[in-house]
Amino acid sequence: MDRIVILTGAGISAESGMGTYRGPGGLWDSMRIADLATPEGYARDPARVHEFYNMRRQRSATVAPNAAHEAIARLQRDYGGKVTLITQNVDGLHEAAGSPSVIHMHGRLAGALCTACDHRWDAPDEMSPGHPCPACAAPEARPDVVWFGEMPYHMEEITAALARCTLFAAIGTSGQVYPAAGFVQEAFRAGAHTVEINLEPSAVVSDFAETRFGRATQTVPAWVDDVLGR
Ligand code: BV8
């Protein structure tokens, strides 16, 4: 049996109404990464960053998973071999679609983190500077999201899965953010077949053996049917 590793990005949530980061109407088109998704930006203006994440946390609670999220949950349920699902997304749509395990390498909008004691808890809708940590009461709560310049989460587990995988699929990602954009090369070095499933060619499309272009709600269920049908 194959060992499948799937990496998803904002494109898989696009048809659920969650914005993407780049491309038409992308979050980073209107917002400055340096001000909103870096530790330096947070240190400069924590209220502005909390507001940015409060707005996205509330938006994330209003959208539903789509056929692409549901197809991946079906693959995780029905496939005989191991399926490791890694997402760059900070929304909870894979879990909402029924995926039994999701590795959030860039954290989660629904999570809060205490910078004083490392405690993690479910974030309230609204967080602001000085929000107290429920464990140590320090006024040090921040969104539990990985900013640029910070180490992504679960990298040991991810590296081990890539080193053993026989099939790697990147779905809905522009391939512009590292280390995620380099996972295809790690999978290729492990001897895996690699497939890019995206609306258009990503920045690393040439690293993939196979490509399937189109909207995720069309391309992902078809790909899952192919994998399950093999
Ligand atoms: C780190 C959380 C090291 C926050 C995010 C120069 C070279 C190489 C690397 C670097 C460099 N300079 C700096 C770096 C490192 C940096 C980086 O890669 N920068 C880039 C911009 C050059 N990376 C980091 O800082 C990472 N950390 O390297 O740490 C380290 C080592 C030791 C010690 C300490 C540190 C951390 C990166 C994580 C940043 N956080 N998110 C938040 O979300 O608010 S990144 C952010 O981008 C999201 O996580 C997002 O998921 C991710 C990637 O974007 P995509 O998911 O790909 O989304 P995008 O909009 O770009 O693309 C959407 C795609 O979907 C498109 O291709 C589109 O065509 C497609 N699509 C659209 N609609 C559909 C569709 N596809 C199918 N169907 C549709 N309907």
mmCIF file of C-alpha atoms and ligand atoms in Angstrom:
data_model
loop_
_atom_site.group_PDB
_atom_site.id
_atom_site.type_symbol
_atom_site.label_atom_id
_atom_site.label_comp_id
_atom_site.label_asym_id
_atom_site.label_seq_id
_atom_site.Cartn_x
_atom_site.Cartn_y
_atom_site.Cartn_z
ATOM 1 C CA MET A 1 0.000 0.000 0.000
ATOM 2 C CA ASP A 2 1.135 3.558 -0.722
ATOM 3 C CA ARG A 3 1.917 6.091 1.945
ATOM 4 C CA ILE A 4 0.285 9.357 0.860
ATOM 5 C CA VAL A 5 1.272 12.860 2.025
ATOM 6 C CA ILE A 6 -1.051 15.741 1.144
ATOM 7 C CA LEU A 7 -0.142 19.441 1.549
ATOM 8 C CA THR A 8 -2.979 21.941 1.224
ATOM 9 C CA GLY A 9 -2.969 25.733 0.909
ATOM 10 C CA ALA A 10 -5.478 28.551 0.732
ATOM 11 C CA GLY A 11 -6.760 27.459 -2.696
ATOM 12 C CA ILE A 12 -8.580 24.467 -1.221
ATOM 13 C CA SER A 13 -10.647 26.843 0.933
ATOM 14 C CA ALA A 14 -11.220 29.445 -1.803
ATOM 15 C CA GLU A 15 -14.577 27.998 -2.933
ATOM 16 C CA SER A 16 -15.731 27.970 0.690
ATOM 17 C CA GLY A 17 -15.419 31.735 0.672
ATOM 18 C CA MET A 18 -12.142 31.990 2.614
ATOM 19 C CA GLY A 19 -9.894 34.457 0.777
ATOM 20 C CA THR A 20 -6.544 33.363 -0.620
ATOM 21 C CA TYR A 21 -3.340 35.250 0.169
ATOM 22 C CA ARG A 22 -2.064 35.991 -3.313
ATOM 23 C CA GLY A 23 -3.758 36.491 -6.647
ATOM 24 C CA PRO A 24 -6.994 38.423 -7.316
ATOM 25 C CA GLY A 25 -8.327 39.913 -4.066
ATOM 26 C CA GLY A 26 -5.617 38.153 -2.039
ATOM 27 C CA LEU A 27 -5.172 39.031 1.614
ATOM 28 C CA TRP A 28 -1.578 40.102 1.089
ATOM 29 C CA ASP A 29 -2.654 42.315 -1.817
ATOM 30 C CA SER A 30 -4.462 44.635 0.558
ATOM 31 C CA MET A 31 -2.633 43.904 3.788
ATOM 32 C CA ARG A 32 1.083 44.219 4.511
ATOM 33 C CA ILE A 33 2.639 40.951 5.633
ATOM 34 C CA ALA A 34 5.326 42.909 7.508
ATOM 35 C CA ASP A 35 2.715 44.668 9.661
ATOM 36 C CA LEU A 36 0.325 41.792 10.267
ATOM 37 C CA ALA A 37 2.088 38.411 9.998
ATOM 38 C CA THR A 38 5.500 38.945 11.587
ATOM 39 C CA PRO A 39 6.645 39.120 15.240
ATOM 40 C CA GLU A 40 8.033 42.589 14.518
ATOM 41 C CA GLY A 41 4.652 43.814 13.256
ATOM 42 C CA TYR A 42 2.990 42.366 16.347
ATOM 43 C CA ALA A 43 5.515 44.053 18.651
ATOM 44 C CA ARG A 44 4.941 47.379 16.878
ATOM 45 C CA ASP A 45 1.144 47.298 16.980
ATOM 46 C CA PRO A 46 -0.381 44.308 18.821
ATOM 47 C CA ALA A 47 -3.889 45.831 18.753
ATOM 48 C CA ARG A 48 -3.832 45.998 14.955
ATOM 49 C CA VAL A 49 -2.627 42.416 14.638
ATOM 50 C CA HIS A 50 -5.198 41.126 17.149
ATOM 51 C CA GLU A 51 -7.915 42.935 15.196
ATOM 52 C CA PHE A 52 -6.697 41.345 11.928
ATOM 53 C CA TYR A 53 -6.912 37.873 13.459
ATOM 54 C CA ASN A 54 -10.193 38.554 15.276
ATOM 55 C CA MET A 55 -11.747 39.496 11.914
ATOM 56 C CA ARG A 56 -10.387 36.379 10.212
ATOM 57 C CA ARG A 57 -11.308 34.106 13.158
ATOM 58 C CA GLN A 58 -14.887 35.369 13.014
ATOM 59 C CA ARG A 59 -14.992 35.000 9.220
ATOM 60 C CA SER A 60 -13.602 31.487 9.449
ATOM 61 C CA ALA A 61 -16.473 30.516 11.759
ATOM 62 C CA THR A 62 -19.047 31.479 9.090
ATOM 63 C CA VAL A 63 -17.793 29.329 6.182
ATOM 64 C CA ALA A 64 -18.324 25.633 5.455
ATOM 65 C CA PRO A 65 -16.021 22.981 4.009
ATOM 66 C CA ASN A 66 -16.385 22.245 0.291
ATOM 67 C CA ALA A 67 -16.279 19.094 -1.867
ATOM 68 C CA ALA A 68 -12.473 19.191 -1.922
ATOM 69 C CA HIS A 69 -12.164 19.077 1.891
ATOM 70 C CA GLU A 70 -14.790 16.316 1.948
ATOM 71 C CA ALA A 71 -12.964 14.262 -0.687
ATOM 72 C CA ILE A 72 -9.737 14.356 1.355
ATOM 73 C CA ALA A 73 -11.632 13.265 4.486
ATOM 74 C CA ARG A 74 -13.079 10.385 2.403
ATOM 75 C CA LEU A 75 -9.582 9.395 1.269
ATOM 76 C CA GLN A 76 -8.337 9.405 4.872
ATOM 77 C CA ARG A 77 -11.303 7.219 5.873
ATOM 78 C CA ASP A 78 -11.434 4.775 2.979
ATOM 79 C CA TYR A 79 -7.804 4.355 1.977
ATOM 80 C CA GLY A 80 -6.058 1.203 3.180
ATOM 81 C CA GLY A 81 -2.632 2.827 3.514
ATOM 82 C CA LYS A 82 -1.347 5.761 5.580
ATOM 83 C CA VAL A 83 -2.569 9.273 4.638
ATOM 84 C CA THR A 84 -0.781 12.240 6.260
ATOM 85 C CA LEU A 85 -2.630 15.549 5.807
ATOM 86 C CA ILE A 86 -0.531 18.717 6.270
ATOM 87 C CA THR A 87 -2.147 22.118 5.830
ATOM 88 C CA GLN A 88 -0.666 25.606 5.592
ATOM 89 C CA ASN A 89 -4.175 26.912 6.229
ATOM 90 C CA VAL A 90 -5.161 28.330 9.581
ATOM 91 C CA ASP A 91 -8.902 27.707 9.081
ATOM 92 C CA GLY A 92 -10.637 24.614 10.552
ATOM 93 C CA LEU A 93 -12.298 23.418 7.329
ATOM 94 C CA HIS A 94 -10.470 20.065 7.089
ATOM 95 C CA GLU A 95 -11.667 19.175 10.600
ATOM 96 C CA ALA A 96 -15.172 20.425 9.774
ATOM 97 C CA ALA A 97 -15.186 18.099 6.733
ATOM 98 C CA GLY A 98 -14.411 15.132 9.008
ATOM 99 C CA SER A 99 -10.660 14.700 8.488
ATOM 100 C CA PRO A 100 -9.526 12.575 11.453
ATOM 101 C CA SER A 101 -6.034 14.099 11.657
ATOM 102 C CA VAL A 102 -4.722 17.427 10.377
ATOM 103 C CA ILE A 103 -1.196 18.810 10.834
ATOM 104 C CA HIS A 104 -1.494 22.614 11.039
ATOM 105 C CA MET A 105 2.078 23.633 10.209
ATOM 106 C CA HIS A 106 1.201 27.364 10.310
ATOM 107 C CA GLY A 107 -1.030 27.157 13.374
ATOM 108 C CA ARG A 108 -4.784 27.787 13.699
ATOM 109 C CA LEU A 109 -7.002 30.892 13.804
ATOM 110 C CA ALA A 110 -9.048 29.123 16.496
ATOM 111 C CA GLY A 111 -5.993 28.819 18.761
ATOM 112 C CA ALA A 112 -4.498 31.172 21.346
ATOM 113 C CA LEU A 113 -0.953 30.939 22.714
ATOM 114 C CA CYS A 114 0.565 32.439 25.855
ATOM 115 C CA THR A 115 3.980 33.940 25.156
ATOM 116 C CA ALA A 116 4.823 33.753 28.856
ATOM 117 C CA CYS A 117 4.110 30.067 29.615
ATOM 118 C CA ASP A 118 3.428 28.484 26.171
ATOM 119 C CA HIS A 119 -0.091 27.444 27.257
ATOM 120 C CA ARG A 120 -2.497 26.911 24.314
ATOM 121 C CA TRP A 121 -6.292 27.181 24.431
ATOM 122 C CA ASP A 122 -9.277 27.850 22.178
ATOM 123 C CA ALA A 123 -9.191 31.542 21.326
ATOM 124 C CA PRO A 124 -12.252 33.686 22.146
ATOM 125 C CA ASP A 125 -13.823 35.560 19.212
ATOM 126 C CA GLU A 126 -12.149 38.761 20.347
ATOM 127 C CA MET A 127 -8.605 38.934 21.699
ATOM 128 C CA SER A 128 -6.757 42.177 22.447
ATOM 129 C CA PRO A 129 -3.358 43.177 23.829
ATOM 130 C CA GLY A 130 -3.068 42.257 27.503
ATOM 131 C CA HIS A 131 -5.585 39.402 27.184
ATOM 132 C CA PRO A 132 -4.829 37.193 30.221
ATOM 133 C CA CYS A 133 -3.599 33.622 29.858
ATOM 134 C CA PRO A 134 -6.069 31.235 31.585
ATOM 135 C CA ALA A 135 -3.132 29.177 32.915
ATOM 136 C CA CYS A 136 -0.650 31.733 34.276
ATOM 137 C CA ALA A 137 -2.777 34.924 34.130
ATOM 138 C CA ALA A 138 0.036 36.804 32.375
ATOM 139 C CA PRO A 139 -1.346 39.424 29.956
ATOM 140 C CA GLU A 140 0.475 37.697 27.066
ATOM 141 C CA ALA A 141 -2.082 36.019 24.771
ATOM 142 C CA ARG A 142 -1.396 36.017 21.000
ATOM 143 C CA PRO A 143 -2.936 34.199 18.028
ATOM 144 C CA ASP A 144 -1.518 30.663 17.799
ATOM 145 C CA VAL A 145 -0.407 31.264 14.205
ATOM 146 C CA VAL A 146 3.116 30.917 12.724
ATOM 147 C CA TRP A 147 4.305 34.283 11.425
ATOM 148 C CA PHE A 148 7.036 34.889 8.843
ATOM 149 C CA GLY A 149 10.421 34.317 10.437
ATOM 150 C CA GLU A 150 8.937 31.850 12.960
ATOM 151 C CA MET A 151 9.518 28.096 12.802
ATOM 152 C CA PRO A 152 6.520 26.178 11.440
ATOM 153 C CA TYR A 153 5.015 23.572 13.764
ATOM 154 C CA HIS A 154 5.405 19.752 13.603
ATOM 155 C CA MET A 155 8.422 19.877 11.279
ATOM 156 C CA GLU A 156 9.938 16.629 12.628
ATOM 157 C CA GLU A 157 6.717 14.716 11.992
ATOM 158 C CA ILE A 158 6.424 16.292 8.537
ATOM 159 C CA THR A 159 10.012 15.496 7.560
ATOM 160 C CA ALA A 160 9.593 11.867 8.665
ATOM 161 C CA ALA A 161 6.355 11.480 6.639
ATOM 162 C CA LEU A 162 7.957 12.973 3.523
ATOM 163 C CA ALA A 163 10.989 10.672 3.827
ATOM 164 C CA ARG A 164 8.693 7.608 3.699
ATOM 165 C CA CYS A 165 5.958 8.715 1.308
ATOM 166 C CA THR A 166 5.246 7.072 -2.051
ATOM 167 C CA LEU A 167 2.674 9.645 -3.256
ATOM 168 C CA PHE A 168 2.808 13.425 -2.572
ATOM 169 C CA ALA A 169 0.032 15.817 -3.578
ATOM 170 C CA ALA A 170 0.123 19.621 -3.175
ATOM 171 C CA ILE A 171 -3.371 21.106 -3.413
ATOM 172 C CA GLY A 172 -4.291 24.817 -3.723
ATOM 173 C CA THR A 173 -0.935 26.367 -2.905
ATOM 174 C CA SER A 174 1.088 28.925 -4.873
ATOM 175 C CA GLY A 175 4.368 27.358 -3.765
ATOM 176 C CA GLN A 176 5.795 30.675 -2.614
ATOM 177 C CA VAL A 177 6.185 30.073 1.120
ATOM 178 C CA TYR A 178 8.959 27.916 2.543
ATOM 179 C CA PRO A 179 9.599 25.408 3.957
ATOM 180 C CA ALA A 180 6.215 24.107 2.624
ATOM 181 C CA ALA A 181 7.105 24.900 -1.005
ATOM 182 C CA GLY A 182 10.157 22.630 -0.699
ATOM 183 C CA PHE A 183 8.233 19.535 0.484
ATOM 184 C CA VAL A 184 7.784 18.278 -3.091
ATOM 185 C CA GLN A 185 11.553 18.001 -3.479
ATOM 186 C CA GLU A 186 11.839 16.021 -0.236
ATOM 187 C CA ALA A 187 9.106 13.664 -1.462
ATOM 188 C CA PHE A 188 10.787 13.319 -4.850
ATOM 189 C CA ARG A 189 14.093 12.419 -3.143
ATOM 190 C CA ALA A 190 12.187 9.712 -1.228
ATOM 191 C CA GLY A 191 11.117 8.270 -4.589
ATOM 192 C CA ALA A 192 7.487 9.425 -4.380
ATOM 193 C CA HIS A 193 5.211 10.199 -7.304
ATOM 194 C CA THR A 194 4.330 13.917 -7.043
ATOM 195 C CA VAL A 195 1.190 15.681 -8.229
ATOM 196 C CA GLU A 196 0.237 19.380 -8.163
ATOM 197 C CA ILE A 197 -3.526 20.010 -8.013
ATOM 198 C CA ASN A 198 -4.149 23.736 -8.403
ATOM 199 C CA LEU A 199 -6.096 26.394 -10.290
ATOM 200 C CA GLU A 200 -2.951 27.360 -12.191
ATOM 201 C CA PRO A 201 0.736 26.427 -12.218
ATOM 202 C CA SER A 202 2.457 27.258 -8.915
ATOM 203 C CA ALA A 203 5.934 28.715 -8.493
ATOM 204 C CA VAL A 204 7.279 25.169 -8.086
ATOM 205 C CA VAL A 205 5.195 23.407 -10.776
ATOM 206 C CA SER A 206 8.359 22.152 -12.503
ATOM 207 C CA ASP A 207 9.137 20.037 -9.412
ATOM 208 C CA PHE A 208 6.023 17.889 -9.960
ATOM 209 C CA ALA A 209 5.760 14.726 -12.093
ATOM 210 C CA GLU A 210 2.014 15.235 -12.665
ATOM 211 C CA THR A 211 -0.273 18.300 -12.695
ATOM 212 C CA ARG A 212 -4.060 18.613 -12.545
ATOM 213 C CA PHE A 213 -5.391 22.125 -13.103
ATOM 214 C CA GLY A 214 -8.889 23.381 -12.336
ATOM 215 C CA ARG A 215 -11.040 24.299 -9.359
ATOM 216 C CA ALA A 216 -10.425 22.177 -6.266
ATOM 217 C CA THR A 217 -14.091 21.178 -5.910
ATOM 218 C CA GLN A 218 -13.737 19.481 -9.317
ATOM 219 C CA THR A 219 -10.131 18.291 -9.406
ATOM 220 C CA VAL A 220 -9.774 16.929 -5.841
ATOM 221 C CA PRO A 221 -12.785 14.563 -5.803
ATOM 222 C CA ALA A 222 -11.674 13.247 -9.239
ATOM 223 C CA TRP A 223 -8.129 12.672 -7.975
ATOM 224 C CA VAL A 224 -9.400 10.915 -4.814
ATOM 225 C CA ASP A 225 -11.634 8.674 -6.965
ATOM 226 C CA ASP A 226 -8.579 7.762 -9.060
ATOM 227 C CA VAL A 227 -6.458 6.979 -5.982
ATOM 228 C CA LEU A 228 -9.209 4.905 -4.327
ATOM 229 C CA GLY A 229 -10.022 3.187 -7.587
ATOM 230 C CA ARG A 230 -6.450 1.994 -8.153
HETATM 231 C C1 BV8 B 1 10.625 29.975 8.358
HETATM 232 C C2 BV8 B 1 0.077 32.094 8.879
HETATM 233 C C3 BV8 B 1 12.680 29.565 9.366
HETATM 234 C C4 BV8 B 1 -0.218 33.535 9.059
HETATM 235 C C5 BV8 B 1 1.685 32.027 7.077
HETATM 236 C C6 BV8 B 1 13.666 33.646 0.846
HETATM 237 C C7 BV8 B 1 13.677 32.390 0.279
HETATM 238 C C8 BV8 B 1 13.075 31.312 0.912
HETATM 239 C C9 BV8 B 1 12.429 31.491 2.126
HETATM 240 C C10 BV8 B 1 12.405 32.735 2.674
HETATM 241 C C11 BV8 B 1 13.022 33.811 2.052
HETATM 242 N N1 BV8 B 1 12.825 34.895 2.838
HETATM 243 C C12 BV8 B 1 12.101 34.544 3.928
HETATM 244 C C13 BV8 B 1 11.864 33.243 3.844
HETATM 245 C C14 BV8 B 1 11.148 32.414 4.787
HETATM 246 C C15 BV8 B 1 9.662 32.682 4.701
HETATM 247 C C16 BV8 B 1 9.161 32.625 3.285
HETATM 248 O O1 BV8 B 1 8.991 31.549 2.719
HETATM 249 N N2 BV8 B 1 8.894 33.800 2.705
HETATM 250 C C17 BV8 B 1 8.421 33.826 1.343
HETATM 251 C C18 BV8 B 1 7.290 34.848 1.218
HETATM 252 C C19 BV8 B 1 9.594 34.143 0.421
HETATM 253 N N3 BV8 B 1 9.068 31.605 5.447
HETATM 254 C C20 BV8 B 1 8.930 31.744 6.781
HETATM 255 O O2 BV8 B 1 9.193 32.733 7.402
HETATM 256 C C21 BV8 B 1 8.446 30.494 7.492
HETATM 257 N N4 BV8 B 1 9.347 30.230 8.584
HETATM 258 O O3 BV8 B 1 11.132 29.927 7.273
HETATM 259 O O4 BV8 B 1 11.283 29.790 9.500
HETATM 260 C C22 BV8 B 1 13.235 29.508 10.697
HETATM 261 C C23 BV8 B 1 14.327 28.690 10.885
HETATM 262 C C24 BV8 B 1 14.861 28.622 12.127
HETATM 263 C C25 BV8 B 1 14.315 29.369 13.162
HETATM 264 C C26 BV8 B 1 13.208 30.177 12.947
HETATM 265 C C27 BV8 B 1 12.666 30.258 11.715
HETATM 266 C C28 BV8 B 1 7.069 30.684 8.097
HETATM 267 C C29 BV8 B 1 6.066 30.892 7.010
HETATM 268 C C30 BV8 B 1 4.678 30.880 7.622
HETATM 269 C C31 BV8 B 1 4.071 32.247 7.522
HETATM 270 N N5 BV8 B 1 2.667 32.164 7.922
HETATM 271 N N6 BV8 B 1 0.417 31.922 7.491
HETATM 272 C C32 BV8 B 1 -1.563 33.868 8.492
HETATM 273 O O5 BV8 B 1 -2.127 33.061 7.730
HETATM 274 O O6 BV8 B 1 -2.047 34.933 8.836
HETATM 275 S S1 BV8 B 1 2.021 31.910 5.426
HETATM 276 C C33 BV8 B 1 0.622 32.032 4.492
HETATM 277 O O7 BV8 B 1 1.031 31.702 3.156
HETATM 278 C C34 BV8 B 1 -0.467 31.023 4.796
HETATM 279 O O8 BV8 B 1 -0.100 30.017 5.714
HETATM 280 C C35 BV8 B 1 -0.669 30.379 3.431
HETATM 281 O O9 BV8 B 1 -1.239 29.154 3.478
HETATM 282 C C36 BV8 B 1 0.716 30.346 2.992
HETATM 283 C C37 BV8 B 1 0.996 29.916 1.626
HETATM 284 O O10 BV8 B 1 0.089 30.527 0.784
HETATM 285 P P1 BV8 B 1 -0.872 29.568 -0.048
HETATM 286 O O11 BV8 B 1 -1.581 28.669 0.902
HETATM 287 O O12 BV8 B 1 -0.097 28.938 -1.140
HETATM 288 O O13 BV8 B 1 -1.929 30.574 -0.573
HETATM 289 P P2 BV8 B 1 -1.785 31.559 -1.823
HETATM 290 O O14 BV8 B 1 -2.877 32.550 -1.720
HETATM 291 O O15 BV8 B 1 -0.367 32.028 -1.935
HETATM 292 O O16 BV8 B 1 -2.053 30.611 -3.089
HETATM 293 C C38 BV8 B 1 -3.340 30.080 -3.273
HETATM 294 C C39 BV8 B 1 -3.246 29.137 -4.463
HETATM 295 O O17 BV8 B 1 -4.530 28.526 -4.648
HETATM 296 C C40 BV8 B 1 -2.916 29.849 -5.765
HETATM 297 O O18 BV8 B 1 -1.905 29.140 -6.441
HETATM 298 C C41 BV8 B 1 -4.227 29.811 -6.555
HETATM 299 O O19 BV8 B 1 -3.988 29.642 -7.938
HETATM 300 C C42 BV8 B 1 -4.892 28.590 -6.002
HETATM 301 N N7 BV8 B 1 -6.358 28.637 -6.047
HETATM 302 C C43 BV8 B 1 -7.168 29.714 -5.904
HETATM 303 N N8 BV8 B 1 -8.446 29.328 -6.021
HETATM 304 C C44 BV8 B 1 -8.455 27.976 -6.207
HETATM 305 C C45 BV8 B 1 -7.114 27.536 -6.234
HETATM 306 N N9 BV8 B 1 -6.783 26.255 -6.438
HETATM 307 C C46 BV8 B 1 -7.796 25.371 -6.619
HETATM 308 N N10 BV8 B 1 -9.100 25.716 -6.605
HETATM 309 C C47 BV8 B 1 -9.464 26.995 -6.398
HETATM 310 N N11 BV8 B 1 -10.756 27.342 -6.415
#
